[in-house]
Amino acid sequence: MNDQPFLIAGGGIGGLAAALGLARQGRPVRLFEQATGFEEIGAGLQMSPNGVRALKALGAWEAVEPSCVIPSEIHVRDGLSGAILQRIRLGKTFEERFGAPYRVCHRADLLAGLVTAAKRNFAIELNTGKRATGVEDMGEAARLGFADGSTARGAGVVAADGIRSTLRAAVAGEVAPTKRGVILYRGLMPLQRVPPEIEADCVTLWLCPGAHVVHYPVSNWRNFNVVVAVDGTLPDEGWKTPAHSGEVPKRLPGVYRELSLLLAAPASWTRWPGTDLGALPQWTRGRVALLGDAAHATLPFLAQGAVMALEDAVVLARETARGPDLPEAFRAYERQRRERTAKIQEQSRSMSRIYHASGVVAAGRNLTLRLSGPSFALGRLEWIYRWTPDATG
Ligand SMILES: Cc1cc2nc3c(=O)[nH]c(=O)nc-3n(C[C@H](O)[C@H](O)[C@H](O)COP(=O)(O)OP(=O)(O)OC[C@H]3O[C@@H](n4cnc5c(N)ncnc54)[C@H](O)[C@@H]3O)c2cc1C
């Protein structure tokens, strides 16, 4: 057994999850995050049953669960008329169908839970303020180089450095994220600020011409998360750019009254361009593997970006435990994750066309939603939600 540590670049959801997974297989791990702390920003995340299962397999569910919210139902509504097109109950029947619950949480809470779980594990060393700038496969080991001139040596490197990955080029060549013609806004407010007309204990999806809105409570009912997606383009500004005051309501004129009241409620919004990654020629090269957004960043319309990174971590850790051939273990991880994550990326892209339809296409969509009912909708999500930690595809 090679007891050199694993090196992980990036302390986001994927990097921390990979650290937990590898440490649970008995491997020492050194994780390097570029920021001076583990970033407590971002917005709401939907933790579908496959994500809950991955967190359990990583030993992190206990640390994450207390800050999650149990929503009562998912509502799909027409953004112009306000009509409820579909209503999905999230209680016992849902849990029995998928074998795990559905929760919503804030990215910061998920990250904090993963950090807590990692700090409890003596095999994991967490380093902040360390920006990885290069990686080298040296045959029997791999080396990570940092912006401060230092280096670290380990059995292998997991590059979990996000959609704008620096290390990706060493594995897959230069591949830039692709803008997908959509602008995303997020607003977060205390739960008390939510207009009383809004059913605050539900996950609600509003479908509007050229836009959609998703909202739900987070952080153990303290805050309320609103995400708005509208057709359009933006320059690349990162995750933290404030939107101009009044910008969001102006982008959705003529929407149903309840929805317009909600859009006026957050004190501030941030915005970012909706981007994802096209298929990479490869995710692994020798002793270096890409994981999470660095390998397969997706639009958030199936709410699976963070969950796919958690699943990656489970599979990568499992494959590395099978034997001493690390490059082969990394290739096995890639083989098992490629198809599923590509399908998530593809379906997320097509969701925006369906969600943002107008005129007769929207009328047809609404009729289909009404007639098909919740069981049909859940049936279409089974291939995502039924994933288990021993799945090989
Ligand atoms: C600040 C932030 C806010 C986000 N908000 C949302 C959101 O509101 N909605 C949504 O759907 N998704 C959001 N995401 C993306 C979502 O969290 C990811 O899809 C998902 O968590 C995948 O995780 P990841 O670990 O692959 O990438 P990320 O969560 O992006 O983590 C990558 C980590 O690597 C670090 N890093 C980057 N480059 C280097 C380097 N060279 N050396 C060392 N460390 C490096 C970054 O600082 C970051 O901590 C956000 C991501 C971030 C970083």
GROMACS .gro file of C-alpha atoms and ligand atoms in nm:
model
  446
    1MET     CA    1   0.000   0.000   0.000
    2ASN     CA    2   0.139   0.340  -0.105
    3ASP     CA    3   0.107   0.560   0.202
    4GLN     CA    4   0.212   0.884   0.036
    5PRO     CA    5  -0.070   1.135   0.086
    6PHE     CA    6  -0.324   1.225  -0.177
    7LEU     CA    7  -0.307   1.592  -0.276
    8ILE     CA    8  -0.629   1.779  -0.345
    9ALA     CA    9  -0.637   2.120  -0.513
   10GLY     CA   10  -0.957   2.309  -0.425
   11GLY     CA   11  -1.155   2.313  -0.102
   12GLY     CA   12  -1.505   2.350  -0.245
   13ILE     CA   13  -1.776   2.087  -0.225
   14GLY     CA   14  -1.591   1.839  -0.449
   15GLY     CA   15  -1.246   1.879  -0.292
   16LEU     CA   16  -1.371   1.841   0.065
   17ALA     CA   17  -1.589   1.545  -0.034
   18ALA     CA   18  -1.292   1.377  -0.206
   19ALA     CA   19  -1.080   1.434   0.107
   20LEU     CA   20  -1.345   1.263   0.320
   21GLY     CA   21  -1.387   0.974   0.077
   22LEU     CA   22  -1.013   0.905   0.046
   23ALA     CA   23  -0.952   0.937   0.420
   24ARG     CA   24  -1.231   0.687   0.486
   25GLN     CA   25  -1.036   0.443   0.266
   26GLY     CA   26  -0.743   0.487   0.504
   27ARG     CA   27  -0.542   0.726   0.288
   28PRO     CA   28  -0.374   1.040   0.425
   29VAL     CA   29  -0.494   1.353   0.245
   30ARG     CA   30  -0.351   1.705   0.207
   31LEU     CA   31  -0.605   1.956   0.074
   32PHE     CA   32  -0.508   2.299  -0.059
   33GLU     CA   33  -0.764   2.580  -0.100
   34GLN     CA   34  -0.662   2.907  -0.268
   35ALA     CA   35  -0.885   3.131  -0.055
   36THR     CA   36  -0.782   3.230   0.295
   37GLY     CA   37  -1.088   3.050   0.434
   38PHE     CA   38  -1.349   2.803   0.314
   39GLU     CA   39  -1.578   3.044   0.127
   40GLU     CA   40  -1.909   3.092   0.301
   41ILE     CA   41  -2.087   3.236   0.003
   42GLY     CA   42  -2.313   3.105  -0.267
   43ALA     CA   43  -2.679   3.030  -0.261
   44GLY     CA   44  -2.925   2.752  -0.203
   45LEU     CA   45  -2.864   2.397  -0.313
   46GLN     CA   46  -3.115   2.116  -0.352
   47MET     CA   47  -2.994   1.798  -0.186
   48SER     CA   48  -3.173   1.524  -0.377
   49PRO     CA   49  -3.178   1.162  -0.246
   50ASN     CA   50  -2.865   1.066  -0.443
   51GLY     CA   51  -2.680   1.356  -0.275
   52VAL     CA   52  -2.799   1.250   0.069
   53ARG     CA   53  -2.677   0.895  -0.004
   54ALA     CA   54  -2.338   1.027  -0.117
   55LEU     CA   55  -2.307   1.238   0.200
   56LYS     CA   56  -2.388   0.933   0.412
   57ALA     CA   57  -2.125   0.727   0.229
   58LEU     CA   58  -1.872   1.005   0.296
   59GLY     CA   59  -1.961   1.015   0.665
   60ALA     CA   60  -2.073   1.379   0.639
   61TRP     CA   61  -2.452   1.357   0.654
   62GLU     CA   62  -2.467   1.399   1.032
   63ALA     CA   63  -2.270   1.722   1.008
   64VAL     CA   64  -2.476   1.860   0.718
   65GLU     CA   65  -2.829   1.748   0.809
   66PRO     CA   66  -2.896   1.989   1.102
   67SER     CA   67  -2.876   2.296   0.876
   68CYS     CA   68  -3.093   2.145   0.601
   69VAL     CA   69  -3.461   2.223   0.560
   70ILE     CA   70  -3.730   1.962   0.493
   71PRO     CA   71  -3.961   2.130   0.240
   72SER     CA   72  -4.319   2.006   0.232
   73GLU     CA   73  -4.385   2.007  -0.144
   74ILE     CA   74  -4.245   2.109  -0.481
   75HIS     CA   75  -4.477   2.339  -0.676
   76VAL     CA   76  -4.443   2.412  -1.045
   77ARG     CA   77  -4.637   2.727  -1.134
   78ASP     CA   78  -4.711   2.937  -1.439
   79GLY     CA   79  -4.532   3.269  -1.387
   80LEU     CA   80  -4.799   3.472  -1.569
   81SER     CA   81  -5.128   3.325  -1.444
   82GLY     CA   82  -5.001   3.188  -1.112
   83ALA     CA   83  -5.169   2.851  -1.184
   84ILE     CA   84  -5.020   2.553  -1.003
   85LEU     CA   85  -4.926   2.311  -1.281
   86GLN     CA   86  -4.782   2.039  -1.065
   87ARG     CA   87  -4.755   1.960  -0.695
   88ILE     CA   88  -4.511   1.696  -0.568
   89ARG     CA   89  -4.525   1.587  -0.204
   90LEU     CA   90  -4.184   1.538  -0.044
   91GLY     CA   91  -4.284   1.343   0.266
   92LYS     CA   92  -4.283   0.974   0.350
   93THR     CA   93  -4.402   0.845   0.011
   94PHE     CA   94  -4.125   1.033  -0.169
   95GLU     CA   95  -3.866   0.903   0.076
   96GLU     CA   96  -3.991   0.546   0.039
   97ARG     CA   97  -3.985   0.572  -0.339
   98PHE     CA   98  -3.624   0.691  -0.351
   99GLY     CA   99  -3.486   0.536  -0.033
  100ALA     CA  100  -3.351   0.868   0.097
  101PRO     CA  101  -3.496   1.210   0.173
  102TYR     CA  102  -3.491   1.533  -0.026
  103ARG     CA  103  -3.359   1.842   0.150
  104VAL     CA  104  -3.264   2.200   0.068
  105CYS     CA  105  -2.967   2.381   0.216
  106HIS     CA  106  -2.734   2.675   0.168
  107ARG     CA  107  -2.402   2.611  -0.007
  108ALA     CA  108  -2.226   2.765   0.294
  109ASP     CA  109  -2.398   2.517   0.527
  110LEU     CA  110  -2.304   2.221   0.310
  111LEU     CA  111  -1.946   2.346   0.294
  112ALA     CA  112  -1.938   2.405   0.671
  113GLY     CA  113  -2.069   2.051   0.734
  114LEU     CA  114  -1.801   1.904   0.508
  115VAL     CA  115  -1.530   2.111   0.681
  116THR     CA  116  -1.655   1.994   1.023
  117ALA     CA  117  -1.646   1.631   0.912
  118ALA     CA  118  -1.297   1.679   0.761
  119LYS     CA  119  -1.163   1.842   1.079
  120ARG     CA  120  -1.278   1.539   1.279
  121ASN     CA  121  -1.063   1.311   1.063
  122PHE     CA  122  -0.694   1.311   1.161
  123ALA     CA  123  -0.596   1.174   0.819
  124ILE     CA  124  -0.699   1.504   0.654
  125GLU     CA  125  -0.479   1.813   0.655
  126LEU     CA  126  -0.661   2.130   0.548
  127ASN     CA  127  -0.454   2.419   0.408
  128THR     CA  128  -0.590   2.759   0.302
  129GLY     CA  129  -0.426   3.046   0.113
  130LYS     CA  130  -0.252   2.795  -0.118
  131ARG     CA  131  -0.320   2.851  -0.488
  132ALA     CA  132  -0.215   2.557  -0.702
  133THR     CA  133  -0.049   2.669  -1.025
  134GLY     CA  134   0.077   2.347  -1.179
  135VAL     CA  135   0.085   1.971  -1.152
  136GLU     CA  136   0.338   1.713  -1.264
  137ASP     CA  137   0.311   1.335  -1.291
  138MET     CA  138   0.654   1.195  -1.202
  139GLY     CA  139   0.573   0.828  -1.265
  140GLU     CA  140   0.588   0.693  -0.908
  141ALA     CA  141   0.442   1.011  -0.754
  142ALA     CA  142   0.284   1.344  -0.846
  143ARG     CA  143   0.382   1.700  -0.756
  144LEU     CA  144   0.167   2.005  -0.703
  145GLY     CA  145   0.320   2.353  -0.741
  146PHE     CA  146   0.182   2.664  -0.568
  147ALA     CA  147   0.176   3.036  -0.641
  148ASP     CA  148   0.402   3.100  -0.337
  149GLY     CA  149   0.678   2.889  -0.497
  150SER     CA  150   0.635   2.587  -0.269
  151THR     CA  151   0.557   2.233  -0.386
  152ALA     CA  152   0.394   1.922  -0.237
  153ARG     CA  153   0.452   1.559  -0.332
  154GLY     CA  154   0.197   1.280  -0.307
  155ALA     CA  155   0.068   0.955  -0.454
  156GLY     CA  156  -0.174   1.140  -0.678
  157VAL     CA  157  -0.349   1.473  -0.734
  158VAL     CA  158  -0.722   1.538  -0.741
  159ALA     CA  159  -0.790   1.868  -0.920
  160ALA     CA  160  -1.118   1.994  -0.772
  161ASP     CA  161  -1.051   2.358  -0.854
  162GLY     CA  162  -1.391   2.442  -1.002
  163ILE     CA  163  -1.524   2.553  -1.338
  164ARG     CA  164  -1.233   2.792  -1.398
  165SER     CA  165  -0.981   2.519  -1.310
  166THR     CA  166  -0.613   2.605  -1.344
  167LEU     CA  167  -0.502   2.242  -1.340
  168ARG     CA  168  -0.748   2.120  -1.606
  169ALA     CA  169  -0.510   2.220  -1.888
  170ALA     CA  170  -0.249   1.968  -1.766
  171VAL     CA  171  -0.503   1.687  -1.806
  172ALA     CA  172  -0.734   1.790  -2.089
  173GLY     CA  173  -0.564   2.084  -2.267
  174GLU     CA  174  -0.707   2.437  -2.270
  175VAL     CA  175  -1.088   2.420  -2.250
  176ALA     CA  176  -1.283   2.733  -2.163
  177PRO     CA  177  -1.632   2.721  -2.007
  178THR     CA  178  -1.914   2.793  -2.255
  179LYS     CA  179  -2.177   3.061  -2.193
  180ARG     CA  180  -2.524   2.924  -2.251
  181GLY     CA  181  -2.722   3.245  -2.311
  182VAL     CA  182  -2.865   3.271  -1.965
  183ILE     CA  183  -2.806   3.510  -1.673
  184LEU     CA  184  -2.847   3.383  -1.317
  185TYR     CA  185  -2.939   3.601  -1.019
  186ARG     CA  186  -2.949   3.496  -0.658
  187GLY     CA  187  -3.112   3.677  -0.369
  188LEU     CA  188  -3.100   3.573  -0.007
  189MET     CA  189  -3.315   3.728   0.264
  190PRO     CA  190  -3.426   3.650   0.619
  191LEU     CA  191  -3.735   3.429   0.617
  192GLN     CA  192  -3.938   3.707   0.787
  193ARG     CA  193  -3.894   3.928   0.477
  194VAL     CA  194  -4.076   3.684   0.251
  195PRO     CA  195  -4.416   3.829   0.147
  196PRO     CA  196  -4.698   3.643   0.327
  197GLU     CA  197  -4.857   3.552  -0.010
  198ILE     CA  198  -4.565   3.314  -0.079
  199GLU     CA  199  -4.580   2.954   0.048
  200ALA     CA  200  -4.243   2.968   0.218
  201ASP     CA  201  -4.221   2.601   0.319
  202CYS     CA  202  -4.224   2.476  -0.042
  203VAL     CA  203  -3.973   2.456  -0.322
  204THR     CA  204  -4.143   2.661  -0.594
  205LEU     CA  205  -4.052   2.676  -0.961
  206TRP     CA  206  -4.216   2.955  -1.163
  207LEU     CA  207  -4.209   2.921  -1.543
  208CYS     CA  208  -4.212   3.253  -1.732
  209PRO     CA  209  -4.149   3.349  -2.096
  210GLY     CA  210  -3.769   3.377  -2.127
  211ALA     CA  211  -3.712   3.315  -1.756
  212HIS     CA  212  -3.773   3.096  -1.453
  213VAL     CA  213  -3.754   3.145  -1.079
  214VAL     CA  214  -3.685   2.892  -0.802
  215HIS     CA  215  -3.720   2.962  -0.430
  216TYR     CA  216  -3.707   2.776  -0.099
  217PRO     CA  217  -3.604   2.820   0.265
  218VAL     CA  218  -3.246   2.741   0.373
  219SER     CA  219  -3.017   2.744   0.679
  220ASN     CA  220  -3.259   2.568   0.913
  221TRP     CA  221  -3.543   2.813   0.824
  222ARG     CA  222  -3.341   3.129   0.896
  223ASN     CA  223  -3.309   3.244   0.534
  224PHE     CA  224  -3.493   3.226   0.206
  225ASN     CA  225  -3.316   3.163  -0.123
  226VAL     CA  226  -3.439   3.295  -0.459
  227VAL     CA  227  -3.268   3.212  -0.788
  228VAL     CA  228  -3.378   3.374  -1.112
  229ALA     CA  229  -3.263   3.265  -1.459
  230VAL     CA  230  -3.330   3.491  -1.759
  231ASP     CA  231  -3.230   3.461  -2.123
  232GLY     CA  232  -2.935   3.693  -2.196
  233THR     CA  233  -2.559   3.730  -2.173
  234LEU     CA  234  -2.312   3.885  -1.931
  235PRO     CA  235  -1.937   3.928  -1.927
  236ASP     CA  236  -1.749   3.682  -1.703
  237GLU     CA  237  -1.770   3.842  -1.361
  238GLY     CA  238  -1.736   3.553  -1.114
  239TRP     CA  239  -1.987   3.453  -0.846
  240LYS     CA  240  -2.004   3.771  -0.642
  241THR     CA  241  -2.105   4.060  -0.871
  242PRO     CA  242  -2.391   4.268  -0.727
  243ALA     CA  243  -2.685   4.324  -0.962
  244HIS     CA  244  -2.805   4.684  -1.009
  245SER     CA  245  -3.094   4.785  -0.789
  246GLY     CA  246  -3.427   4.702  -0.953
  247GLU     CA  247  -3.254   4.495  -1.224
  248VAL     CA  248  -3.428   4.167  -1.142
  249PRO     CA  249  -3.792   4.289  -1.134
  250LYS     CA  250  -3.723   4.479  -1.461
  251ARG     CA  251  -3.611   4.155  -1.628
  252LEU     CA  252  -3.946   3.989  -1.548
  253PRO     CA  253  -4.218   4.237  -1.641
  254GLY     CA  254  -4.584   4.135  -1.620
  255VAL     CA  255  -4.538   3.833  -1.396
  256TYR     CA  256  -4.803   3.711  -1.152
  257ARG     CA  257  -4.851   3.948  -0.855
  258GLU     CA  258  -4.722   3.707  -0.585
  259LEU     CA  259  -4.408   3.650  -0.784
  260SER     CA  260  -4.348   4.020  -0.847
  261LEU     CA  261  -4.385   4.089  -0.472
  262LEU     CA  262  -4.124   3.824  -0.403
  263LEU     CA  263  -3.881   3.962  -0.661
  264ALA     CA  264  -3.899   4.303  -0.492
  265ALA     CA  265  -3.821   4.158  -0.149
  266PRO     CA  266  -3.446   4.075  -0.135
  267ALA     CA  267  -3.236   4.375  -0.028
  268SER     CA  268  -2.967   4.280  -0.280
  269TRP     CA  269  -2.896   4.037  -0.561
  270THR     CA  270  -2.582   3.894  -0.712
  271ARG     CA  271  -2.553   3.773  -1.068
  272TRP     CA  272  -2.339   3.551  -1.285
  273PRO     CA  273  -2.345   3.421  -1.641
  274GLY     CA  274  -2.479   3.067  -1.685
  275THR     CA  275  -2.186   2.860  -1.812
  276ASP     CA  276  -2.098   2.494  -1.836
  277LEU     CA  277  -1.824   2.279  -1.988
  278GLY     CA  278  -1.831   2.090  -2.314
  279ALA     CA  279  -1.709   1.728  -2.314
  280LEU     CA  280  -1.339   1.707  -2.223
  281PRO     CA  281  -1.113   1.468  -2.419
  282GLN     CA  282  -1.013   1.310  -2.085
  283TRP     CA  283  -1.058   1.365  -1.711
  284THR     CA  284  -0.746   1.186  -1.593
  285ARG     CA  285  -0.384   1.169  -1.695
  286GLY     CA  286  -0.164   0.929  -1.504
  287ARG     CA  287  -0.171   1.027  -1.138
  288VAL     CA  288  -0.388   1.336  -1.188
  289ALA     CA  289  -0.771   1.333  -1.193
  290LEU     CA  290  -1.024   1.612  -1.241
  291LEU     CA  291  -1.332   1.608  -1.017
  292GLY     CA  292  -1.654   1.811  -0.986
  293ASP     CA  293  -1.698   2.131  -1.185
  294ALA     CA  294  -1.338   2.110  -1.312
  295ALA     CA  295  -1.444   1.800  -1.509
  296HIS     CA  296  -1.811   1.855  -1.591
  297ALA     CA  297  -1.952   2.192  -1.475
  298THR     CA  298  -2.322   2.207  -1.548
  299LEU     CA  299  -2.598   2.466  -1.561
  300PRO     CA  300  -2.793   2.449  -1.234
  301PHE     CA  301  -3.134   2.366  -1.387
  302LEU     CA  302  -3.145   2.009  -1.257
  303ALA     CA  303  -2.992   2.125  -0.928
  304GLN     CA  304  -2.719   1.861  -0.955
  305GLY     CA  305  -2.384   2.054  -0.973
  306ALA     CA  306  -2.287   2.003  -0.610
  307VAL     CA  307  -2.448   1.658  -0.591
  308MET     CA  308  -2.248   1.532  -0.892
  309ALA     CA  309  -1.927   1.645  -0.718
  310LEU     CA  310  -2.030   1.443  -0.409
  311GLU     CA  311  -2.102   1.135  -0.621
  312ASP     CA  312  -1.765   1.177  -0.799
  313ALA     CA  313  -1.590   1.176  -0.463
  314VAL     CA  314  -1.759   0.851  -0.356
  315VAL     CA  315  -1.665   0.673  -0.680
  316LEU     CA  316  -1.309   0.807  -0.692
  317ALA     CA  317  -1.243   0.696  -0.333
  318ARG     CA  318  -1.393   0.352  -0.397
  319GLU     CA  319  -1.184   0.293  -0.710
  320THR     CA  320  -0.856   0.402  -0.547
  321ALA     CA  321  -0.915   0.148  -0.270
  322ARG     CA  322  -0.931  -0.144  -0.515
  323GLY     CA  323  -0.559  -0.181  -0.574
  324PRO     CA  324  -0.219  -0.019  -0.606
  325ASP     CA  325  -0.248   0.093  -0.973
  326LEU     CA  326  -0.356   0.455  -0.924
  327PRO     CA  327  -0.366   0.562  -1.292
  328GLU     CA  328  -0.596   0.265  -1.362
  329ALA     CA  329  -0.811   0.352  -1.058
  330PHE     CA  330  -0.846   0.707  -1.190
  331ARG     CA  331  -0.940   0.577  -1.537
  332ALA     CA  332  -1.202   0.348  -1.381
  333TYR     CA  333  -1.346   0.649  -1.195
  334GLU     CA  334  -1.365   0.844  -1.521
  335ARG     CA  335  -1.533   0.554  -1.706
  336GLN     CA  336  -1.801   0.530  -1.439
  337ARG     CA  337  -1.875   0.902  -1.416
  338ARG     CA  338  -1.859   1.032  -1.774
  339GLU     CA  339  -2.191   0.921  -1.915
  340ARG     CA  340  -2.399   1.017  -1.614
  341THR     CA  341  -2.251   1.365  -1.575
  342ALA     CA  342  -2.274   1.430  -1.953
  343LYS     CA  343  -2.644   1.341  -1.940
  344ILE     CA  344  -2.695   1.582  -1.649
  345GLN     CA  345  -2.519   1.857  -1.847
  346GLU     CA  346  -2.725   1.790  -2.159
  347GLN     CA  347  -3.061   1.771  -1.978
  348SER     CA  348  -2.979   2.087  -1.777
  349ARG     CA  349  -2.924   2.272  -2.106
  350SER     CA  350  -3.254   2.154  -2.248
  351MET     CA  351  -3.444   2.240  -1.927
  352SER     CA  352  -3.394   2.612  -1.989
  353ARG     CA  353  -3.561   2.584  -2.332
  354ILE     CA  354  -3.862   2.410  -2.177
  355TYR     CA  355  -3.880   2.633  -1.870
  356HIS     CA  356  -3.845   2.956  -2.073
  357ALA     CA  357  -4.097   2.873  -2.347
  358SER     CA  358  -4.364   3.126  -2.443
  359GLY     CA  359  -4.690   3.138  -2.640
  360VAL     CA  360  -4.832   2.809  -2.774
  361VAL     CA  361  -4.524   2.611  -2.674
  362ALA     CA  362  -4.571   2.724  -2.312
  363ALA     CA  363  -4.942   2.644  -2.330
  364GLY     CA  364  -4.860   2.289  -2.452
  365ARG     CA  365  -4.598   2.248  -2.180
  366ASN     CA  366  -4.845   2.360  -1.913
  367LEU     CA  367  -5.111   2.122  -2.038
  368THR     CA  368  -4.864   1.831  -2.039
  369LEU     CA  369  -4.756   1.914  -1.682
  370ARG     CA  370  -5.116   1.930  -1.565
  371LEU     CA  371  -5.220   1.605  -1.732
  372SER     CA  372  -4.910   1.399  -1.656
  373GLY     CA  373  -4.908   1.451  -1.279
  374PRO     CA  374  -4.635   1.416  -1.017
  375SER     CA  375  -4.570   1.045  -1.064
  376PHE     CA  376  -4.467   1.100  -1.426
  377ALA     CA  377  -4.242   1.392  -1.326
  378LEU     CA  378  -4.070   1.182  -1.058
  379GLY     CA  379  -4.037   0.890  -1.299
  380ARG     CA  380  -3.826   1.114  -1.525
  381LEU     CA  381  -3.593   1.188  -1.233
  382GLU     CA  382  -3.549   0.827  -1.122
  383TRP     CA  383  -3.222   0.775  -1.308
  384ILE     CA  384  -3.078   1.070  -1.113
  385TYR     CA  385  -3.230   1.016  -0.769
  386ARG     CA  386  -3.187   0.637  -0.748
  387TRP     CA  387  -2.806   0.645  -0.770
  388THR     CA  388  -2.636   0.453  -0.491
  389PRO     CA  389  -2.273   0.459  -0.371
  390ASP     CA  390  -2.202   0.118  -0.523
  391ALA     CA  391  -2.334   0.221  -0.867
  392THR     CA  392  -2.085   0.174  -1.148
  393GLY     CA  393  -2.246   0.406  -1.400
  394LIG     C1  394  -1.821   3.093  -0.423
  394LIG     C2  395  -1.907   2.997  -0.497
  394LIG     C3  396  -2.046   3.016  -0.504
  394LIG     C4  397  -2.128   2.926  -0.573
  394LIG     N1  398  -2.263   2.947  -0.580
  394LIG     C5  399  -2.342   2.862  -0.650
  394LIG     C6  400  -2.481   2.883  -0.661
  394LIG     O1  401  -2.533   2.977  -0.606
  394LIG     N2  402  -2.557   2.794  -0.730
  394LIG     C7  403  -2.500   2.684  -0.794
  394LIG     O2  404  -2.570   2.607  -0.857
  394LIG     N3  405  -2.370   2.663  -0.784
  394LIG     C8  406  -2.289   2.748  -0.716
  394LIG     N4  407  -2.158   2.724  -0.706
  394LIG     C9  408  -2.109   2.604  -0.774
  394LIG    C10  409  -2.136   2.481  -0.699
  394LIG     O3  410  -2.099   2.499  -0.565
  394LIG    C11  411  -2.057   2.376  -0.772
  394LIG     O4  412  -2.127   2.336  -0.889
  394LIG    C12  413  -2.037   2.254  -0.696
  394LIG     O5  414  -2.022   2.284  -0.563
  394LIG    C13  415  -1.919   2.175  -0.751
  394LIG     O6  416  -1.814   2.184  -0.658
  394LIG     P1  417  -1.662   2.194  -0.697
  394LIG     O7  418  -1.591   2.163  -0.571
  394LIG     O8  419  -1.634   2.115  -0.819
  394LIG     O9  420  -1.640   2.344  -0.736
  394LIG     P2  421  -1.645   2.473  -0.644
  394LIG    O10  422  -1.752   2.461  -0.541
  394LIG    O11  423  -1.647   2.587  -0.740
  394LIG    O12  424  -1.505   2.472  -0.564
  394LIG    C14  425  -1.380   2.493  -0.624
  394LIG    C15  426  -1.286   2.538  -0.514
  394LIG    O13  427  -1.153   2.539  -0.563
  394LIG    C16  428  -1.090   2.658  -0.522
  394LIG     N5  429  -0.983   2.684  -0.621
  394LIG    C17  430  -0.999   2.732  -0.747
  394LIG     N6  431  -0.881   2.739  -0.809
  394LIG    C18  432  -0.788   2.694  -0.720
  394LIG    C19  433  -0.648   2.675  -0.727
  394LIG     N7  434  -0.578   2.705  -0.838
  394LIG     N8  435  -0.581   2.626  -0.617
  394LIG    C20  436  -0.650   2.595  -0.504
  394LIG     N9  437  -0.786   2.612  -0.492
  394LIG    C21  438  -0.853   2.659  -0.600
  394LIG    C22  439  -1.199   2.760  -0.518
  394LIG    O14  440  -1.165   2.870  -0.436
  394LIG    C23  441  -1.315   2.677  -0.462
  394LIG    O15  442  -1.314   2.677  -0.321
  394LIG    C24  443  -2.072   2.813  -0.636
  394LIG    C25  444  -1.931   2.793  -0.629
  394LIG    C26  445  -1.850   2.885  -0.559
  394LIG    C27  446  -1.700   2.863  -0.548
   0.00000   0.00000   0.00000
